[in-house]
Coordinates of C-alpha atoms in Angstrom, one line a residue:
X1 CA -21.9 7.3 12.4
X2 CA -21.1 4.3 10.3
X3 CA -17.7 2.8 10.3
X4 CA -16.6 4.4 7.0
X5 CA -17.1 7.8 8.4
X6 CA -14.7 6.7 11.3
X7 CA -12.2 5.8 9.1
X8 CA -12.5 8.6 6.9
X9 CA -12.8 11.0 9.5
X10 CA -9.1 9.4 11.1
X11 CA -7.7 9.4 7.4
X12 CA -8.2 13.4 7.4
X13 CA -6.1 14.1 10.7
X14 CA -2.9 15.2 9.0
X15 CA -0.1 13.0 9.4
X16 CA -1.8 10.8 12.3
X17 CA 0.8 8.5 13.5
X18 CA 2.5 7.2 17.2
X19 CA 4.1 10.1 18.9
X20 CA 8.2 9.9 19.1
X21 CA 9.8 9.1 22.2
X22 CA 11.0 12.8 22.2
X23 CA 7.8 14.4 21.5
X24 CA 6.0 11.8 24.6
X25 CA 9.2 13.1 26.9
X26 CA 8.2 16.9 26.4
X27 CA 4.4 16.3 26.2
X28 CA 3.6 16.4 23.0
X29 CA 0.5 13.9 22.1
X30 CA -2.8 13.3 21.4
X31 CA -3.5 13.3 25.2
X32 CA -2.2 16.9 25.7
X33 CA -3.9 18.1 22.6
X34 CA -6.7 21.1 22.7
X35 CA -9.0 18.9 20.6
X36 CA -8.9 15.5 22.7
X37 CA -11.7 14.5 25.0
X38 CA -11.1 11.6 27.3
X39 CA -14.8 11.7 28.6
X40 CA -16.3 10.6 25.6
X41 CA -14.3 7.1 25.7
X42 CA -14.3 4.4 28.8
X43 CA -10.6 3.9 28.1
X44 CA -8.0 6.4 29.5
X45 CA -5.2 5.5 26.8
X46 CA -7.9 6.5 24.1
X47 CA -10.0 9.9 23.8
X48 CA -12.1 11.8 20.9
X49 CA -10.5 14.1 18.6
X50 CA -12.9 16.6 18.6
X51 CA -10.9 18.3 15.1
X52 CA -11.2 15.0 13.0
X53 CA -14.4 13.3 14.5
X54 CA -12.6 10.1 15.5
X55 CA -11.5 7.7 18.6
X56 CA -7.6 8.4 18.7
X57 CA -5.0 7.1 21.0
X58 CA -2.8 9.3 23.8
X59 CA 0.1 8.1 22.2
X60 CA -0.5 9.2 18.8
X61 CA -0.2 12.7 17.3
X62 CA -1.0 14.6 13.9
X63 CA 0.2 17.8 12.5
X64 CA -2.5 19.7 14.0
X65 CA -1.5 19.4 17.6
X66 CA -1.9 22.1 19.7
X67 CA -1.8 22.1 23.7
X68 CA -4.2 22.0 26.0
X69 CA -4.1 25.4 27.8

């Protein structure tokens, strides 16, 4: 993958941005999301959004969260 197809790939996630401090108090991030995937990354703060094809952040969230069951 080259580095435009990362960026692209990120620009796609709908509404990607830093979670609230409301939505990190009831769980609701990138890290709890059905399509994150911590193994695929060496740093625990950042996994791979399998939905958009990019490295995103725990912290973060888009429009197209959905928990982890």
């Amino acid at each position: 993958m080259i580095w435009w197809d990362i960026i692209k790939a990120k620009k796609d996630a709908p509404n990607y941005r830093h979670a609230s401090a409301a939505q990190m108090r009831v769980g609701k991030n990138c890290g709890t999301c059905k399509a994150w995937d911590s193994s695929k990354t060496d740093d625990p703060k950042t996994g791979y959004c399998e939905w958009y094809d990019f490295n995103c952040h725990a912290d973060h969230i888009c429009d197209a969260w959905v928990r982890k069951k």
